[in-house]
PDB file of C-alpha atoms in Angstrom:
ATOM      1  CA  ILE A   1      12.469  32.674  14.022  1.00 80.00           C
ATOM      2  CA  GLU A   2      15.265  32.484  16.225  1.00 85.00           C
ATOM      3  CA  VAL A   3      12.891  33.134  19.685  1.00 83.00           C
ATOM      4  CA  VAL A   4      10.556  30.176  17.932  1.00 85.00           C
ATOM      5  CA  ARG A   5      14.063  28.063  17.683  1.00 83.00           C
ATOM      6  CA  ALA A   6      14.499  28.903  21.531  1.00 83.00           C
ATOM      7  CA  LEU A   7      11.489  27.972  22.596  1.00 79.00           C
ATOM      8  CA  GLY A   8      11.914  24.520  20.945  1.00 78.00           C
ATOM      9  CA  ARG A   9      14.516  24.183  23.013  1.00 80.00           C
ATOM     10  CA  SER A  10      13.726  25.300  26.526  1.00 78.00           C
ATOM     11  CA  ALA A  11      10.270  25.583  26.814  1.00 75.00           C
ATOM     12  CA  GLY A  12       7.594  23.390  27.697  1.00 79.00           C
ATOM     13  CA  PRO A  13       4.209  21.947  26.100  1.00 82.00           C
ATOM     14  CA  GLU A  14       2.049  25.297  26.748  1.00 85.00           C
ATOM     15  CA  VAL A  15       3.149  26.975  23.947  1.00 86.00           C
ATOM     16  CA  ALA A  16       2.584  24.491  21.315  1.00 86.00           C
ATOM     17  CA  PRO A  17      -0.863  26.588  20.784  1.00 87.00           C
ATOM     18  CA  GLY A  18       0.838  29.357  20.010  1.00 88.00           C
ATOM     19  CA  LEU A  19       3.483  28.138  17.834  1.00 88.00           C
ATOM     20  CA  GLU A  20       0.691  26.117  15.317  1.00 87.00           C
ATOM     21  CA  ARG A  21      -0.950  30.053  15.148  1.00 87.00           C
ATOM     22  CA  LEU A  22       2.458  31.143  13.650  1.00 89.00           C
ATOM     23  CA  LEU A  23       2.002  28.555  11.073  1.00 85.00           C
ATOM     24  CA  GLY A  24      -0.919  30.895   9.442  1.00 81.00           C
ATOM     25  CA  GLU A  25       2.093  33.672   8.806  1.00 79.00           C
ATOM     26  CA  ARG A  26       2.921  32.027   5.989  1.00 80.00           C
ATOM     27  CA  ASP A  27       6.784  32.190   6.105  1.00 88.00           C
ATOM     28  CA  PRO A  28       8.388  29.526   4.898  1.00 88.00           C
ATOM     29  CA  GLU A  29      11.296  29.889   7.002  1.00 91.00           C
ATOM     30  CA  LEU A  30       8.594  30.536  10.337  1.00 90.00           C
ATOM     31  CA  GLU A  31       6.987  27.921   9.360  1.00 90.00           C
ATOM     32  CA  LEU A  32      10.136  25.359   9.304  1.00 92.00           C
ATOM     33  CA  ALA A  33      11.217  26.927  12.708  1.00 91.00           C
ATOM     34  CA  VAL A  34       7.820  26.045  14.151  1.00 91.00           C
ATOM     35  CA  LEU A  35       7.800  22.399  12.888  1.00 92.00           C
ATOM     36  CA  GLU A  36      11.397  21.967  14.547  1.00 89.00           C
ATOM     37  CA  ALA A  37      10.307  23.364  17.812  1.00 90.00           C
ATOM     38  CA  LEU A  38       6.719  21.233  17.761  1.00 90.00           C
ATOM     39  CA  GLY A  39       9.235  18.134  17.293  1.00 87.00           C
ATOM     40  CA  GLU A  40      11.521  19.377  20.075  1.00 88.00           C
ATOM     41  CA  LEU A  41       9.183  20.376  22.605  1.00 88.00           C
ATOM     42  CA  ARG A  42       7.547  16.001  21.803  1.00 87.00           C
ATOM     43  CA  ILE A  43       3.705  18.003  21.476  1.00 87.00           C
ATOM     44  CA  ALA A  44       1.877  14.817  21.266  1.00 88.00           C
ATOM     45  CA  ASP A  45      -1.246  16.642  20.020  1.00 88.00           C
ATOM     46  CA  ALA A  46       0.561  18.258  16.940  1.00 90.00           C
ATOM     47  CA  VAL A  47       0.949  14.703  15.381  1.00 91.00           C
ATOM     48  CA  PRO A  48      -1.876  15.244  12.930  1.00 91.00           C
ATOM     49  CA  LEU A  49      -0.140  18.845  11.468  1.00 91.00           C
ATOM     50  CA  LEU A  50       2.937  16.973  11.681  1.00 91.00           C
ATOM     51  CA  GLY A  51       1.167  14.338   9.776  1.00 89.00           C
ATOM     52  CA  GLU A  52       0.021  16.115   6.770  1.00 89.00           C
ATOM     53  CA  ARG A  53       2.821  17.889   5.606  1.00 88.00           C
ATOM     54  CA  ALA A  54       5.185  14.838   6.366  1.00 87.00           C
ATOM     55  CA  ALA A  55       3.302  13.364   3.345  1.00 80.00           C
ATOM     56  CA  ARG A  56       3.889  16.336   0.790  1.00 75.00           C
ATOM     57  CA  ARG A  57       6.486  16.037  -1.577  1.00 63.00           C
ATOM     58  CA  PRO A  58       9.226  17.813  -2.814  1.00 67.00           C
ATOM     59  CA  ASP A  59       8.691  20.070   0.251  1.00 80.00           C
ATOM     60  CA  PRO A  60      11.421  21.032   2.896  1.00 86.00           C
ATOM     61  CA  ALA A  61       8.557  21.467   5.188  1.00 89.00           C
ATOM     62  CA  ALA A  62       7.849  17.921   4.905  1.00 86.00           C
ATOM     63  CA  GLN A  63      11.452  16.778   5.700  1.00 84.00           C
ATOM     64  CA  VAL A  64      11.512  19.075   8.854  1.00 89.00           C
ATOM     65  CA  SER A  65       7.934  17.137   9.661  1.00 90.00           C
ATOM     66  CA  ARG A  66       8.949  14.109   9.374  1.00 85.00           C
ATOM     67  CA  ARG A  67      11.876  14.300  11.730  1.00 85.00           C
ATOM     68  CA  ALA A  68       9.268  15.803  14.192  1.00 89.00           C
ATOM     69  CA  LEU A  69       7.252  13.062  14.343  1.00 88.00           C
ATOM     70  CA  ALA A  70      10.302  10.615  15.186  1.00 83.00           C
ATOM     71  CA  LEU A  71      11.343  12.810  17.973  1.00 85.00           C
ATOM     72  CA  VAL A  72       7.701  12.603  19.229  1.00 87.00           C
ATOM     73  CA  GLY A  73       7.550   9.352  19.165  1.00 81.00           C
ATOM     74  CA  THR A  74       4.468   8.354  20.144  1.00 83.00           C
ATOM     75  CA  PRO A  75       2.518   5.170  17.925  1.00 80.00           C
ATOM     76  CA  PRO A  76       0.265   7.915  16.394  1.00 86.00           C
ATOM     77  CA  ALA A  77       3.430   9.721  15.238  1.00 86.00           C
ATOM     78  CA  LEU A  78       4.858   5.799  14.447  1.00 80.00           C
ATOM     79  CA  ASP A  79       2.020   5.051  12.218  1.00 80.00           C
ATOM     80  CA  ARG A  80       2.263   8.848  10.641  1.00 84.00           C
ATOM     81  CA  LEU A  81       5.588   8.199   9.222  1.00 80.00           C
ATOM     82  CA  VAL A  82       4.566   4.611   7.805  1.00 76.00           C
ATOM     83  CA  ALA A  83       1.778   6.283   5.922  1.00 76.00           C
ATOM     84  CA  CYS A  84       4.656   8.936   4.685  1.00 77.00           C
ATOM     85  CA  LEU A  85       6.343   5.216   3.284  1.00 69.00           C
ATOM     86  CA  PRO A  86       4.132   5.342  -0.362  1.00 62.00           C
ATOM     87  CA  GLU A  87       3.936   9.268  -0.831  1.00 57.00           C
ATOM     88  CA  VAL A  88       7.485  10.219  -0.745  1.00 51.00           C
ATOM     89  CA  GLY A  89       8.382   8.501  -4.215  1.00 49.00           C
ATOM     90  CA  GLY A  90      11.523   5.971  -2.675  1.00 52.00           C
ATOM     91  CA  VAL A  91      12.855   6.012   0.604  1.00 55.00           C
ATOM     92  CA  ALA A  92      14.218   9.965   1.143  1.00 59.00           C
ATOM     93  CA  ARG A  93      17.421  10.082   3.477  1.00 66.00           C
ATOM     94  CA  ASP A  94      15.762  11.988   5.728  1.00 67.00           C
ATOM     95  CA  LEU A  95      12.941   9.328   6.418  1.00 70.00           C
ATOM     96  CA  VAL A  96      15.597   7.325   6.992  1.00 71.00           C
ATOM     97  CA  GLU A  97      17.471   8.714   9.717  1.00 71.00           C
ATOM     98  CA  ALA A  98      13.471   9.654  10.944  1.00 74.00           C
ATOM     99  CA  PHE A  99      12.898   5.897  11.866  1.00 73.00           C
ATOM    100  CA  ALA A 100      16.918   5.226  12.976  1.00 71.00           C
ATOM    101  CA  ILE A 101      15.817   7.643  16.151  1.00 73.00           C
ATOM    102  CA  LEU A 102      12.175   6.993  16.664  1.00 72.00           C
ATOM    103  CA  PRO A 103      11.426   4.538  19.350  1.00 69.00           C
ATOM    104  CA  GLY A 104       9.913   1.573  18.630  1.00 71.00           C
ATOM    105  CA  ALA A 105      10.348   1.774  14.781  1.00 71.00           C
ATOM    106  CA  PRO A 106      11.974  -1.903  14.023  1.00 72.00           C
ATOM    107  CA  ARG A 107       8.709  -3.164  15.180  1.00 73.00           C
ATOM    108  CA  ALA A 108       6.048  -1.253  13.136  1.00 71.00           C
ATOM    109  CA  LEU A 109       8.436  -1.538   9.774  1.00 71.00           C
ATOM    110  CA  HIS A 110       8.797  -5.629  10.499  1.00 73.00           C
ATOM    111  CA  ASP A 111       4.706  -5.122  10.820  1.00 73.00           C
ATOM    112  CA  VAL A 112       4.659  -3.565   7.871  1.00 70.00           C
ATOM    113  CA  LEU A 113       6.645  -6.089   5.684  1.00 72.00           C
ATOM    114  CA  ALA A 114       4.654  -9.032   7.590  1.00 72.00           C
ATOM    115  CA  ARG A 115       1.111  -7.538   6.277  1.00 67.00           C
ATOM    116  CA  ALA A 116       2.730  -6.799   2.710  1.00 59.00           C
ATOM    117  CA  GLU A 117      -0.458  -5.380   1.698  1.00 65.00           C
ATOM    118  CA  ASP A 118       0.464  -1.835   0.131  1.00 69.00           C
ATOM    119  CA  ALA A 119       3.628  -2.407  -2.363  1.00 77.00           C
ATOM    120  CA  GLU A 120       4.723   0.482  -2.469  1.00 75.00           C
ATOM    121  CA  ALA A 121       4.617   0.626   1.318  1.00 73.00           C
ATOM    122  CA  VAL A 122       6.627  -2.605   1.348  1.00 80.00           C
ATOM    123  CA  ARG A 123       9.182  -1.510  -0.848  1.00 81.00           C
ATOM    124  CA  GLY A 124       9.861   1.728   1.125  1.00 79.00           C
ATOM    125  CA  VAL A 125      10.516  -0.350   4.498  1.00 80.00           C
ATOM    126  CA  ALA A 126      12.512  -2.945   3.050  1.00 84.00           C
ATOM    127  CA  VAL A 127      14.839  -0.456   1.826  1.00 82.00           C
ATOM    128  CA  LEU A 128      14.487   0.538   5.117  1.00 80.00           C
ATOM    129  CA  ALA A 129      14.921  -2.315   7.008  1.00 82.00           C
ATOM    130  CA  GLY A 130      18.306  -2.820   5.173  1.00 82.00           C
ATOM    131  CA  GLU A 131      19.911   1.219   5.533  1.00 80.00           C
ATOM    132  CA  LEU A 132      18.640   0.912   9.576  1.00 78.00           C
ATOM    133  CA  PRO A 133      19.802  -1.743   9.286  1.00 80.00           C
ATOM    134  CA  LEU A 134      17.026  -4.448  10.599  1.00 77.00           C
ATOM    135  CA  PRO A 135      18.341  -7.754  11.446  1.00 77.00           C
ATOM    136  CA  GLY A 136      15.245  -8.639  13.013  1.00 75.00           C
ATOM    137  CA  ALA A 137      13.428  -8.371   9.441  1.00 78.00           C
ATOM    138  CA  VAL A 138      15.293 -11.372   8.046  1.00 82.00           C
ATOM    139  CA  PRO A 139      12.628 -13.774   7.613  1.00 80.00           C
ATOM    140  CA  VAL A 140      10.046 -11.496   6.480  1.00 80.00           C
ATOM    141  CA  LEU A 141      12.179  -9.954   3.586  1.00 84.00           C
ATOM    142  CA  ALA A 142      13.466 -13.332   3.021  1.00 82.00           C
ATOM    143  CA  ALA A 143       9.922 -14.524   2.360  1.00 81.00           C
ATOM    144  CA  LEU A 144       9.218 -11.796   0.152  1.00 83.00           C
ATOM    145  CA  ALA A 145      12.415 -12.388  -2.006  1.00 82.00           C
ATOM    146  CA  ALA A 146      11.450 -15.775  -2.550  1.00 78.00           C
ATOM    147  CA  ARG A 147       8.060 -15.011  -4.052  1.00 76.00           C
ATOM    148  CA  PRO A 148       6.948 -12.925  -6.890  1.00 78.00           C
ATOM    149  CA  HIS A 149       6.400 -10.155  -5.032  1.00 81.00           C
ATOM    150  CA  PRO A 150       6.977  -6.379  -6.016  1.00 83.00           C
ATOM    151  CA  ALA A 151       9.295  -5.557  -3.405  1.00 83.00           C
ATOM    152  CA  ALA A 152      11.092  -9.051  -3.613  1.00 84.00           C
ATOM    153  CA  ARG A 153      14.041  -7.152  -5.413  1.00 84.00           C
ATOM    154  CA  GLU A 154      14.025  -4.305  -2.509  1.00 85.00           C
ATOM    155  CA  ALA A 155      14.108  -7.587  -0.087  1.00 86.00           C
ATOM    156  CA  LEU A 156      17.174  -9.124  -1.905  1.00 84.00           C
ATOM    157  CA  ASP A 157      19.089  -5.886  -1.600  1.00 83.00           C
ATOM    158  CA  ALA A 158      18.204  -5.060   1.931  1.00 85.00           C
ATOM    159  CA  LEU A 159      19.457  -9.386   2.863  1.00 84.00           C
ATOM    160  CA  VAL A 160      22.479  -8.065   1.282  1.00 79.00           C
ATOM    161  CA  ARG A 161      23.276  -5.049   3.335  1.00 81.00           C
ATOM    162  CA  ILE A 162      22.124  -6.658   6.712  1.00 80.00           C
ATOM    163  CA  GLY A 163      24.215  -9.398   5.759  1.00 74.00           C
ATOM    164  CA  ALA A 164      22.406 -12.077   8.310  1.00 70.00           C
ATOM    165  CA  PRO A 165      23.641 -15.478   7.456  1.00 77.00           C
ATOM    166  CA  GLU A 166      20.296 -16.802   7.886  1.00 74.00           C
ATOM    167  CA  ALA A 167      18.645 -15.220   4.398  1.00 78.00           C
ATOM    168  CA  LEU A 168      21.801 -17.683   2.867  1.00 84.00           C
ATOM    169  CA  PRO A 169      19.168 -20.632   2.075  1.00 86.00           C
ATOM    170  CA  THR A 170      16.779 -18.724   0.408  1.00 82.00           C
ATOM    171  CA  LEU A 171      19.761 -16.919  -1.616  1.00 86.00           C
ATOM    172  CA  VAL A 172      20.765 -20.028  -2.943  1.00 90.00           C
ATOM    173  CA  ARG A 173      17.140 -21.095  -3.522  1.00 88.00           C
ATOM    174  CA  LEU A 174      16.818 -17.602  -5.914  1.00 87.00           C
ATOM    175  CA  LEU A 175      19.603 -19.020  -8.205  1.00 92.00           C
ATOM    176  CA  GLY A 176      16.808 -21.271 -10.087  1.00 92.00           C
ATOM    177  CA  ASP A 177      14.694 -18.184  -9.954  1.00 88.00           C
ATOM    178  CA  PRO A 178      12.758 -17.678 -13.170  1.00 89.00           C
ATOM    179  CA  SER A 179      14.264 -13.944 -13.529  1.00 87.00           C
ATOM    180  CA  PRO A 180      17.848 -13.293 -14.464  1.00 91.00           C
ATOM    181  CA  ARG A 181      17.259 -10.191 -12.354  1.00 86.00           C
ATOM    182  CA  MET A 182      16.921 -12.068  -9.466  1.00 85.00           C
ATOM    183  CA  ARG A 183      19.212 -14.692 -10.052  1.00 90.00           C
ATOM    184  CA  GLU A 184      22.017 -12.167 -10.984  1.00 90.00           C
ATOM    185  CA  LEU A 185      21.195 -10.258  -7.227  1.00 84.00           C
ATOM    186  CA  ALA A 186      21.367 -13.481  -5.161  1.00 88.00           C
ATOM    187  CA  LEU A 187      24.765 -14.309  -7.130  1.00 91.00           C
ATOM    188  CA  ARG A 188      26.016 -10.584  -5.775  1.00 86.00           C
ATOM    189  CA  ALA A 189      24.058 -11.432  -2.517  1.00 83.00           C
ATOM    190  CA  LEU A 190      26.244 -14.826  -2.276  1.00 87.00           C
ATOM    191  CA  ALA A 191      29.720 -13.103  -3.238  1.00 87.00           C
ATOM    192  CA  ALA A 192      28.934 -10.696  -0.419  1.00 80.00           C
ATOM    193  CA  ALA A 193      28.577 -13.623   2.309  1.00 79.00           C
ATOM    194  CA  GLY A 194      32.156 -14.626   1.419  1.00 81.00           C
ATOM    195  CA  ASP A 195      31.573 -18.261   2.489  1.00 83.00           C
ATOM    196  CA  PRO A 196      34.009 -20.501   0.062  1.00 88.00           C
ATOM    197  CA  SER A 197      31.385 -23.707   0.888  1.00 87.00           C
ATOM    198  CA  LEU A 198      28.960 -21.629  -1.517  1.00 89.00           C
ATOM    199  CA  SER A 199      30.687 -22.109  -4.434  1.00 92.00           C
ATOM    200  CA  ASP A 200      29.012 -25.560  -5.520  1.00 92.00           C
ATOM    201  CA  ALA A 201      25.850 -23.649  -5.735  1.00 93.00           C
ATOM    202  CA  ILE A 202      27.021 -21.374  -7.833  1.00 94.00           C
ATOM    203  CA  VAL A 203      29.031 -23.129 -10.436  1.00 94.00           C
ATOM    204  CA  PRO A 204      25.947 -24.419 -12.092  1.00 94.00           C
ATOM    205  CA  ARG A 205      25.148 -20.690 -12.802  1.00 95.00           C
ATOM    206  CA  LEU A 206      28.464 -20.535 -14.976  1.00 94.00           C
ATOM    207  CA  ARG A 207      26.270 -22.661 -17.722  1.00 94.00           C
ATOM    208  CA  ASP A 208      23.017 -20.071 -17.482  1.00 95.00           C
ATOM    209  CA  ALA A 209      21.123 -18.978 -20.466  1.00 94.00           C
ATOM    210  CA  ARG A 210      21.804 -15.642 -19.862  1.00 95.00           C
ATOM    211  CA  PRO A 211      25.295 -13.689 -19.940  1.00 94.00           C
ATOM    212  CA  GLU A 212      24.932 -11.314 -17.510  1.00 94.00           C
ATOM    213  CA  VAL A 213      24.376 -14.302 -15.324  1.00 95.00           C
ATOM    214  CA  ARG A 214      27.105 -16.370 -16.582  1.00 95.00           C
ATOM    215  CA  ARG A 215      29.338 -12.966 -15.679  1.00 94.00           C
ATOM    216  CA  SER A 216      27.869 -12.697 -11.784  1.00 93.00           C
ATOM    217  CA  ALA A 217      29.189 -16.181 -11.099  1.00 94.00           C
ATOM    218  CA  ALA A 218      32.033 -16.078 -12.449  1.00 94.00           C
ATOM    219  CA  VAL A 219      32.680 -12.559 -10.148  1.00 93.00           C
ATOM    220  CA  ALA A 220      31.365 -14.350  -7.564  1.00 92.00           C
ATOM    221  CA  LEU A 221      33.047 -17.537  -7.799  1.00 92.00           C
ATOM    222  CA  ASP A 222      36.540 -15.337  -8.056  1.00 91.00           C
ATOM    223  CA  HIS A 223      35.569 -13.535  -5.081  1.00 88.00           C
ATOM    224  CA  LEU A 224      34.870 -16.618  -2.991  1.00 88.00           C
ATOM    225  CA  GLY A 225      38.154 -18.172  -3.940  1.00 84.00           C
ATOM    226  CA  ARG A 226      39.899 -14.821  -2.346  1.00 67.00           C
ATOM    227  CA  SER A 227      37.829 -15.162   0.305  1.00 55.00           C
ATOM    228  CA  GLY A 228      38.622 -18.544   1.550  1.00 50.00           C
ATOM    229  CA  ALA A 229      42.439 -18.080   0.111  1.00 40.00           C
ATOM    230  CA  SER A 230      43.549 -17.753   4.070  1.00 39.00           C
ATOM    231  CA  GLY A 231      40.914 -20.156   5.736  1.00 40.00           C
ATOM    232  CA  PRO A 232      36.937 -20.221   5.580  1.00 40.00           C
ATOM    233  CA  ASN A 233      35.348 -17.130   6.231  1.00 39.00           C
ATOM    234  CA  ARG A 234      32.164 -17.150   7.825  1.00 40.00           C
ATOM    235  CA  ARG A 235      31.951 -13.969   9.728  1.00 42.00           C
ATOM    236  CA  ARG A 236      29.043 -11.325   9.622  1.00 40.00           C
ATOM    237  CA  TRP A 237      28.563 -10.117   6.149  1.00 42.00           C
ATOM    238  CA  SER A 238      30.012  -6.728   5.454  1.00 40.00           C
ATOM    239  CA  ARG A 239      27.684  -3.624   4.541  1.00 38.00           C
ATOM    240  CA  ARG A 240      30.685  -3.148   2.219  1.00 38.00           C
ATOM    241  CA  ARG A 241      30.155  -4.484  -1.054  1.00 38.00           C
ATOM    242  CA  PRO A 242      32.909  -6.761  -2.505  1.00 35.00           C
ATOM    243  CA  ARG A 243      35.366  -4.752  -5.068  1.00 34.00           C
ATOM    244  CA  SER A 244      34.721  -7.092  -7.885  1.00 32.00           C
ATOM    245  CA  TRP A 245      30.957  -6.208  -7.788  1.00 31.00           C
ATOM    246  CA  SER A 246      32.356  -2.827  -9.294  1.00 30.00           C
ATOM    247  CA  LEU A 247      32.966  -5.540 -12.562  1.00 30.00           C
ATOM    248  CA  LEU A 248      29.421  -6.382 -13.178  1.00 30.00           C
TER     249      LEU A 248
END
């Protein structure tokens, strides 16, 4: 195992066939070392093998394979990582980290969001866009949040995490959404924006038919009032949620 790790740090691509043959030994620790070495060596020919293992769940080899694909960094490796999104059952932290180090990931994730075909993949990408964060995805995220899409909630949460001012008009429109949950999330997002001028849009929600929405509106107004105590706050949103959210 130590020899395999050493090869991954210092050898060339010519050792790849030998490394792949070691996967037939059925030794879990050796398998992890080989997968890691294939990534460290940036072996493009290993992408199919890594992709097959990356889609497994739950499996330690999947985590190592996803990181190895990110290290390889070729377009086919990126495609394999995108294909993992609906397979991993949510967005695992290791998948976020893999995309974070992968060249070209922002463009690819934006493309998946724009196509909006696979609901599970779009959910995963929306969460990733907020985790990385990915400001370039804001227009697509705002469009997803503004319509009845299965990933609308994840898109809205990503907008909160990214903290993009250009999303504010969409969030204000969502205050009238038929879903109480979406209205509540929009109120939280507007509170996080920290701009007291948003208060006028929030006040009508104090008379919302749902008590949880009314309470969120009150908390949002309280937070915005404190934000404006020392003058308007039009900074880029903070990714740290305001303390008053703990009251919701």
